PDB file of C-alpha atoms in Angstrom:
ATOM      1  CA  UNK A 815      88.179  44.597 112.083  1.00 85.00           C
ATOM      2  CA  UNK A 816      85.575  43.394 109.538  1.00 88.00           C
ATOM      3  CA  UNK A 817      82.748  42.581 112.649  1.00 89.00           C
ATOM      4  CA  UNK A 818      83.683  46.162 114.045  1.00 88.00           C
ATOM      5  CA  UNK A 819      82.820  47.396 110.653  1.00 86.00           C
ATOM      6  CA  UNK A 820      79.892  45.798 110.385  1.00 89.00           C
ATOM      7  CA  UNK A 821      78.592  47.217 113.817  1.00 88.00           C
ATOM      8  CA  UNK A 822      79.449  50.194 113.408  1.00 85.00           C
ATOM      9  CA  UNK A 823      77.641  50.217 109.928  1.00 88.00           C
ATOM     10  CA  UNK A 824      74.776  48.697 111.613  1.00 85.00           C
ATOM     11  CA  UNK A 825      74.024  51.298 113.955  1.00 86.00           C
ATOM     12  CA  UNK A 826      74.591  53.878 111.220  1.00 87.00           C
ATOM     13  CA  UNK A 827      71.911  52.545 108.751  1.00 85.00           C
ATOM     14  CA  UNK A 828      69.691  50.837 110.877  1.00 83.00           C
ATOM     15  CA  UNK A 829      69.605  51.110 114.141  1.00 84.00           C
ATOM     16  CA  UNK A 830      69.829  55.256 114.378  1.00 87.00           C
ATOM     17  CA  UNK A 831      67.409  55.757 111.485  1.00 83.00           C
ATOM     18  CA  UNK A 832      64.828  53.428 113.157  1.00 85.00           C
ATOM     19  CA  UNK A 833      65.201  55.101 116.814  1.00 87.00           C
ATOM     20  CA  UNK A 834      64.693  58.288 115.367  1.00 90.00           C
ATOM     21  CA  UNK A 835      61.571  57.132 113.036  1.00 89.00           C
ATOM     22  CA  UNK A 836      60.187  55.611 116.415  1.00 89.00           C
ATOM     23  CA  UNK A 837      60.219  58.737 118.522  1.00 92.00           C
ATOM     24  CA  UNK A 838      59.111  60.879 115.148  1.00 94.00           C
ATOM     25  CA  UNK A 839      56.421  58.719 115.356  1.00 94.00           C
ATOM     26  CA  UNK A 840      55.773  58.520 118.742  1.00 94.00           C
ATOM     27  CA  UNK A 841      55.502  62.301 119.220  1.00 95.00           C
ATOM     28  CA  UNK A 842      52.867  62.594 116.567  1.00 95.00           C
ATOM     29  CA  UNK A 843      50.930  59.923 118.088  1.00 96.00           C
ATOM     30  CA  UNK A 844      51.232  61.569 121.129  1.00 96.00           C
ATOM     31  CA  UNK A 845      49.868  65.287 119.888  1.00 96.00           C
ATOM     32  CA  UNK A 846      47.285  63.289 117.692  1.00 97.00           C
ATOM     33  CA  UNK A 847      46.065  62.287 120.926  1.00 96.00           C
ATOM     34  CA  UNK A 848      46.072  65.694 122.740  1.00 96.00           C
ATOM     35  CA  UNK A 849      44.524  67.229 119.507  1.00 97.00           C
ATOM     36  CA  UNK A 850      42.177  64.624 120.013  1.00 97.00           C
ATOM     37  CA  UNK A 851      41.075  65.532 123.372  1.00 97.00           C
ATOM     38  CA  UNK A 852      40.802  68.972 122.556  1.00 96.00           C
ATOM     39  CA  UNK A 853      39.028  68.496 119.557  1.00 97.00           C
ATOM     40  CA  UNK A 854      36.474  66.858 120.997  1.00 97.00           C
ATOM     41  CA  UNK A 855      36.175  69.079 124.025  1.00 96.00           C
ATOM     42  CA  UNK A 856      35.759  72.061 121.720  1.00 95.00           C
ATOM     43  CA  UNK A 857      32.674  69.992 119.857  1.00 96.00           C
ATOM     44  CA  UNK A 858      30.849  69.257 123.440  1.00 96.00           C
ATOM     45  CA  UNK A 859      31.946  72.100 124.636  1.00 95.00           C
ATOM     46  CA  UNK A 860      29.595  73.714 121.836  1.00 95.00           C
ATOM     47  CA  UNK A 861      26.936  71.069 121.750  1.00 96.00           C
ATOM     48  CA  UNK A 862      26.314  71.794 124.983  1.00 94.00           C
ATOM     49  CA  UNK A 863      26.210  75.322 123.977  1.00 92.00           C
ATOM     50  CA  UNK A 864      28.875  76.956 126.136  1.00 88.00           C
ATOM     51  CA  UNK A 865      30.358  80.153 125.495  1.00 88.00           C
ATOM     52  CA  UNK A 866      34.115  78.524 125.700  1.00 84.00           C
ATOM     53  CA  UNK A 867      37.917  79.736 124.848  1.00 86.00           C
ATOM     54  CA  UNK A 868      41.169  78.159 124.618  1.00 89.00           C
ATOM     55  CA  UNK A 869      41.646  78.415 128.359  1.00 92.00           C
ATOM     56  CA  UNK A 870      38.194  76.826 129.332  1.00 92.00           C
ATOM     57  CA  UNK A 871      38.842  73.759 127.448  1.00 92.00           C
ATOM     58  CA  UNK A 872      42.665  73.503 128.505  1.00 93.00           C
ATOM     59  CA  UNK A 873      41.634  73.305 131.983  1.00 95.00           C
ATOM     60  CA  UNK A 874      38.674  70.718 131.117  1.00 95.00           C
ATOM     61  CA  UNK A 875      41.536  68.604 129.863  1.00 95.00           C
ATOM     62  CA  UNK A 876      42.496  67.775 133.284  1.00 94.00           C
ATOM     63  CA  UNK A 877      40.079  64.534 134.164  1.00 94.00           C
ATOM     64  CA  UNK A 878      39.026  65.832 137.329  1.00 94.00           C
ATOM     65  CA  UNK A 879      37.601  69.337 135.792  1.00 95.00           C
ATOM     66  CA  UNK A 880      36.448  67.358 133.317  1.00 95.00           C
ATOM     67  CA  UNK A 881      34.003  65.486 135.305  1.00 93.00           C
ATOM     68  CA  UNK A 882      33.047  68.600 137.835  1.00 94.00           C
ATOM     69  CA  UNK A 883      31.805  70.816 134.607  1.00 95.00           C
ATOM     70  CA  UNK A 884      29.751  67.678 133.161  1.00 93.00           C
ATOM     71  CA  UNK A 885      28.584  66.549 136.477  1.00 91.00           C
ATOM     72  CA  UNK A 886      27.390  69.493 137.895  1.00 90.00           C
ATOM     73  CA  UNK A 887      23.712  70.303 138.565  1.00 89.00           C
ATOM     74  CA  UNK A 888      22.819  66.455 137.916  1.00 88.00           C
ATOM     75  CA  UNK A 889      24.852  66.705 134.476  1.00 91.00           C
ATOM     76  CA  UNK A 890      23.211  69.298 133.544  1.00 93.00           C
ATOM     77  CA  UNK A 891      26.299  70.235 130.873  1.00 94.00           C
ATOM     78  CA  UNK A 892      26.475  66.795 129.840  1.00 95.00           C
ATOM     79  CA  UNK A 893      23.255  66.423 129.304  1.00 95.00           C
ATOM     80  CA  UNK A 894      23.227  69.395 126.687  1.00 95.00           C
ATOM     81  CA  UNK A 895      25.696  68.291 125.447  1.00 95.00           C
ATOM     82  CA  UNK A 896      23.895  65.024 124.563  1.00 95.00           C
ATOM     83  CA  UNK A 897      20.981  66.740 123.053  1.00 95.00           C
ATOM     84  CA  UNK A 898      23.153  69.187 121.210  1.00 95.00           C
ATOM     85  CA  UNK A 899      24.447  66.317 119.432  1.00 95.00           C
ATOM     86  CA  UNK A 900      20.800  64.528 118.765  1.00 94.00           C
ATOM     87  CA  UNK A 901      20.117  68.175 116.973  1.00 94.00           C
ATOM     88  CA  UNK A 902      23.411  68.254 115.223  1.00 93.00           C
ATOM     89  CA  UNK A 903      24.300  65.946 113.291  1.00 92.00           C
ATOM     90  CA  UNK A 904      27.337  67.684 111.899  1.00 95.00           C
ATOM     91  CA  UNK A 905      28.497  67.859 115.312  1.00 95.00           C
ATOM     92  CA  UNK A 906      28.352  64.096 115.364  1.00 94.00           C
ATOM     93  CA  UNK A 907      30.325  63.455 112.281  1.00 94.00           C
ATOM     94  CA  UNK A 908      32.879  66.029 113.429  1.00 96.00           C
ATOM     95  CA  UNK A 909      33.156  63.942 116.819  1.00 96.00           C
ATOM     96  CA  UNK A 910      33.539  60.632 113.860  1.00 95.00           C
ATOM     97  CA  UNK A 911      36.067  62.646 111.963  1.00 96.00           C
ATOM     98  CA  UNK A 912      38.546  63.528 115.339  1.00 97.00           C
ATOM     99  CA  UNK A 913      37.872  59.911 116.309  1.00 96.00           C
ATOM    100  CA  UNK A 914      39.009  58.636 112.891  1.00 96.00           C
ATOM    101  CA  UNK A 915      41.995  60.749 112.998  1.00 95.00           C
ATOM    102  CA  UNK A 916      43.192  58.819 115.905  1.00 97.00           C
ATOM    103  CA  UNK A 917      42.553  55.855 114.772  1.00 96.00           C
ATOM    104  CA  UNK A 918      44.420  56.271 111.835  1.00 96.00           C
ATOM    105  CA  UNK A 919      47.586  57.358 113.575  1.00 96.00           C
ATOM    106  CA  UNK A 920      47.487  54.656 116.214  1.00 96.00           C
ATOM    107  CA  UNK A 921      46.571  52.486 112.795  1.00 96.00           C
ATOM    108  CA  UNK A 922      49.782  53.926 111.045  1.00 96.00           C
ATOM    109  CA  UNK A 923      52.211  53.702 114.179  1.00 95.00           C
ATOM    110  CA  UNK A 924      51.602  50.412 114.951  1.00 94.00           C
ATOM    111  CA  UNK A 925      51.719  49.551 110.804  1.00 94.00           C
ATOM    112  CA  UNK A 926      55.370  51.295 111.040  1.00 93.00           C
ATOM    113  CA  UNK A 927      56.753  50.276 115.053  1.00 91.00           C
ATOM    114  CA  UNK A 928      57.334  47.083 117.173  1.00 89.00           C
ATOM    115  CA  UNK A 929      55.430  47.686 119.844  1.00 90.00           C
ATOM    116  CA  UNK A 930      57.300  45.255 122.680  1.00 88.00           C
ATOM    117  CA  UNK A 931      55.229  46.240 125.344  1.00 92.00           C
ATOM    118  CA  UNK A 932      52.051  43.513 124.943  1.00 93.00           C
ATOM    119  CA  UNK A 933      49.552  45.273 127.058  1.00 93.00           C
ATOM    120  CA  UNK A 934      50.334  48.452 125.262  1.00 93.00           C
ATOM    121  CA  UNK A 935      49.359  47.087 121.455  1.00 94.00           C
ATOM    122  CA  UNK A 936      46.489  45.093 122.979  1.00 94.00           C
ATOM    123  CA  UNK A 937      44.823  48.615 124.005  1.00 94.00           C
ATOM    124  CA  UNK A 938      45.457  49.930 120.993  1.00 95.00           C
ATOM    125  CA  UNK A 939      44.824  48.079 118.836  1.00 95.00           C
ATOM    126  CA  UNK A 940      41.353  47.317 121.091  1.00 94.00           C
ATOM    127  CA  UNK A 941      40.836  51.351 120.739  1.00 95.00           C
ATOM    128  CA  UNK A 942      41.094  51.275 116.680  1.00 95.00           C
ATOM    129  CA  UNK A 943      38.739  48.395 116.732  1.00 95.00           C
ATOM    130  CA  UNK A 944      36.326  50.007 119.072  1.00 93.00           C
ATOM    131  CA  UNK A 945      36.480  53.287 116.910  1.00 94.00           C
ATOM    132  CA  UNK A 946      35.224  51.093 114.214  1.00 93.00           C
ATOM    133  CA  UNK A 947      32.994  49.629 116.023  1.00 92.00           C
ATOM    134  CA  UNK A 948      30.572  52.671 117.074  1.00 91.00           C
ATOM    135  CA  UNK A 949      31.706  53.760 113.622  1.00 88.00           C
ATOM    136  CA  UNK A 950      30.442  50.860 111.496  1.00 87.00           C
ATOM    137  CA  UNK A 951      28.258  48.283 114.190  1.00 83.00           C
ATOM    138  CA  UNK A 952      25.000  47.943 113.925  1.00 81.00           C
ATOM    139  CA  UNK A 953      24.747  47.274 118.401  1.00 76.00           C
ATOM    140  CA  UNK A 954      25.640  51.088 118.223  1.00 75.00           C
ATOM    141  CA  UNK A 955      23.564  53.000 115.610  1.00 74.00           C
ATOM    142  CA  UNK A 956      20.705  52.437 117.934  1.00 76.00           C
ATOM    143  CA  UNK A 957      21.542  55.361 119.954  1.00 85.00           C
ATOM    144  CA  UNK A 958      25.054  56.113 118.130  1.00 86.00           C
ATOM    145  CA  UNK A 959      25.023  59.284 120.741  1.00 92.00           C
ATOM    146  CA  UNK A 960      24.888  57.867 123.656  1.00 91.00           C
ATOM    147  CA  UNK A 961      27.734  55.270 123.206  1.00 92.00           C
ATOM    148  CA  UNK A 962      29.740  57.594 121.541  1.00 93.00           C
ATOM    149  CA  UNK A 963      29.207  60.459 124.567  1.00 94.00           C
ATOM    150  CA  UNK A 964      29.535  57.464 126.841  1.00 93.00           C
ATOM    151  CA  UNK A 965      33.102  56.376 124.882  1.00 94.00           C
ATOM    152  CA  UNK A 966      34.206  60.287 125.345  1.00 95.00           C
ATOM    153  CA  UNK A 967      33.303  60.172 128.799  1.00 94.00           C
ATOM    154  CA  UNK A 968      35.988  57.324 129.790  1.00 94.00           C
ATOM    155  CA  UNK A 969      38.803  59.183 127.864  1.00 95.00           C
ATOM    156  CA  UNK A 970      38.010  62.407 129.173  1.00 95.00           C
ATOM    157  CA  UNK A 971      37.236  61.228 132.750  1.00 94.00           C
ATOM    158  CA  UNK A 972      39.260  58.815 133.103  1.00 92.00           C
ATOM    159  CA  UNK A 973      36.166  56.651 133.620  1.00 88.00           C
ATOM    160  CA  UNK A 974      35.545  52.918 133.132  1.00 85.00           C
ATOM    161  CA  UNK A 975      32.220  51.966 133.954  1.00 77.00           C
ATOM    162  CA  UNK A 976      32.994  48.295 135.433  1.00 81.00           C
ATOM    163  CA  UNK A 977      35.729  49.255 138.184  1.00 82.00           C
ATOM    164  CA  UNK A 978      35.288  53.349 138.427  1.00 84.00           C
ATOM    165  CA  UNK A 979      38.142  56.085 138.359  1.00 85.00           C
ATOM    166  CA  UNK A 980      41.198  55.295 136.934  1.00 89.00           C
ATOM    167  CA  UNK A 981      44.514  57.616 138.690  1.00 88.00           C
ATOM    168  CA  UNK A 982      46.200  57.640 135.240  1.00 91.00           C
ATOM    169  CA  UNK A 983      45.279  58.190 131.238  1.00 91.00           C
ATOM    170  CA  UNK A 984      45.246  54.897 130.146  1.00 90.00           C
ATOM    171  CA  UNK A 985      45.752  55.253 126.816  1.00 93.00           C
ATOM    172  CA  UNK A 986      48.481  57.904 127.356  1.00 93.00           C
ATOM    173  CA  UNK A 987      50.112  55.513 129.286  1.00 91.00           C
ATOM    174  CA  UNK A 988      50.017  53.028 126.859  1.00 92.00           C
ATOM    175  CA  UNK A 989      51.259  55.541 124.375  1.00 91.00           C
ATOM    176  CA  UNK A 990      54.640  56.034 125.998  1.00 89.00           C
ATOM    177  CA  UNK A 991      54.808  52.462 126.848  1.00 87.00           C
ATOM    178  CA  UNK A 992      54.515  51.492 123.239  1.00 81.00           C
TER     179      UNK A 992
END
C-alpha cells in the first residue's frame, strides 16, 4: 500500500507537473521560432524594399518560395536586400534583436528541460553559440552582413553550403525531437 502511495504521489507532484512544463515550453520554443522566421522575413522583406503583407511573407516561409523570390533575376531581391542592410543599420540590429530572441528561448529551454535526444541539444546548443558568434566574433564583423544574410539564408532555405538542400527544417526538427 505504502509503494502504491508513493507512485501515485509521484506522478501527481512530479511527473505531471514536469510533462506539462515540457510541452509549455516546447510550444513557446516552437512559435519563438516561427516568430523568428517571420520576423526576419518582414526585415528583408523591407531591406530589399518590397512592398510586402502578411500573405507575401507567409508564403515566403515555405523554403522553396523562399529561395525562388531571392534567386530570381540573378538574386536580384537578395541582393537588395543585402545592400538595404549595408544602408540600414537599424535594420541590422533588428535582424540581432529577432536572432537574440531565439537564442534566449532555446538558452532558457534547454536551462529548464532534459533534452534526451543528443543530436537535438548538440544543434542547439551549436545555434545559440553561433548566434553569439556573428553577434560578438571578431571573424564576423568584417562583413557582419554578409554572414549574417548568409546565416538567414540556410534557415530560410533550407540551405547548407557544404552538402546543398536539405528536405526538412533542421532546426524544427530538432525542436520536436528535443
Amino acid at each position: 500500500v505504502g509503494y502504491l502511495v508513493s507512485v501515485f504521489l509521484w506522478v501527481l507532484v512530479v511527473y505531471l507537473p514536469e510533462r506539462n512544463q515540457r510541452q509549455i515550453l516546447l510550444d513557446n520554443l516552437k512559435l519563438r521560432y516561427r516568430l523568428f522566421k517571420q520576423d526576419t522575413l518582414n526585415i528583408l522583406l523591407t531591406a530589399a524594399s518590397v512592398e510586402h503583407d502578411q500573405a507575401l511573407r507567409d508564403r515566403l516561409l515555405d523554403h522553396s518560395e523562399f529561395k525562388a523570390f531571392f534567386r530570381a533575376d540573378n538574386a536580384k531581391q537578395w541582393y537588395a536586400a543585402q545592400n538595404g542592410l549595408e544602408s540600414r543599420p537599424e535594420l541590422i540590429a533588428d535582424l540581432f534583436f529577432e536572432l537574440d530572441f531565439l537564442s534566449r528561448e532555446v538558452t532558457y529551454y534547454l536551462s529548464k528541460v532534459v533534452v534526451k535526444d543528443e543530436e537535438a541539444h548538440a544543434l542547439l546548443k551549436r545555434l545559440t553559440e553561433h548566434i553569439e558568434r556573428l553577434k560578438y566574433s571578431s571573424v564576423y564583423s568584417y562583413e557582419p552582413v554578409k554572414y549574417l544574410t548568409n546565416f538567414l539564408f540556410e534557415i530560410h532555405a533550407r540551405w547548407d553550403f557544404i552538402s546543398g538542400q536539405r528536405q526538412e527544417d533542421i532546426i524544427e526538427k530538432m525542436i520536436l525531437t528535443a
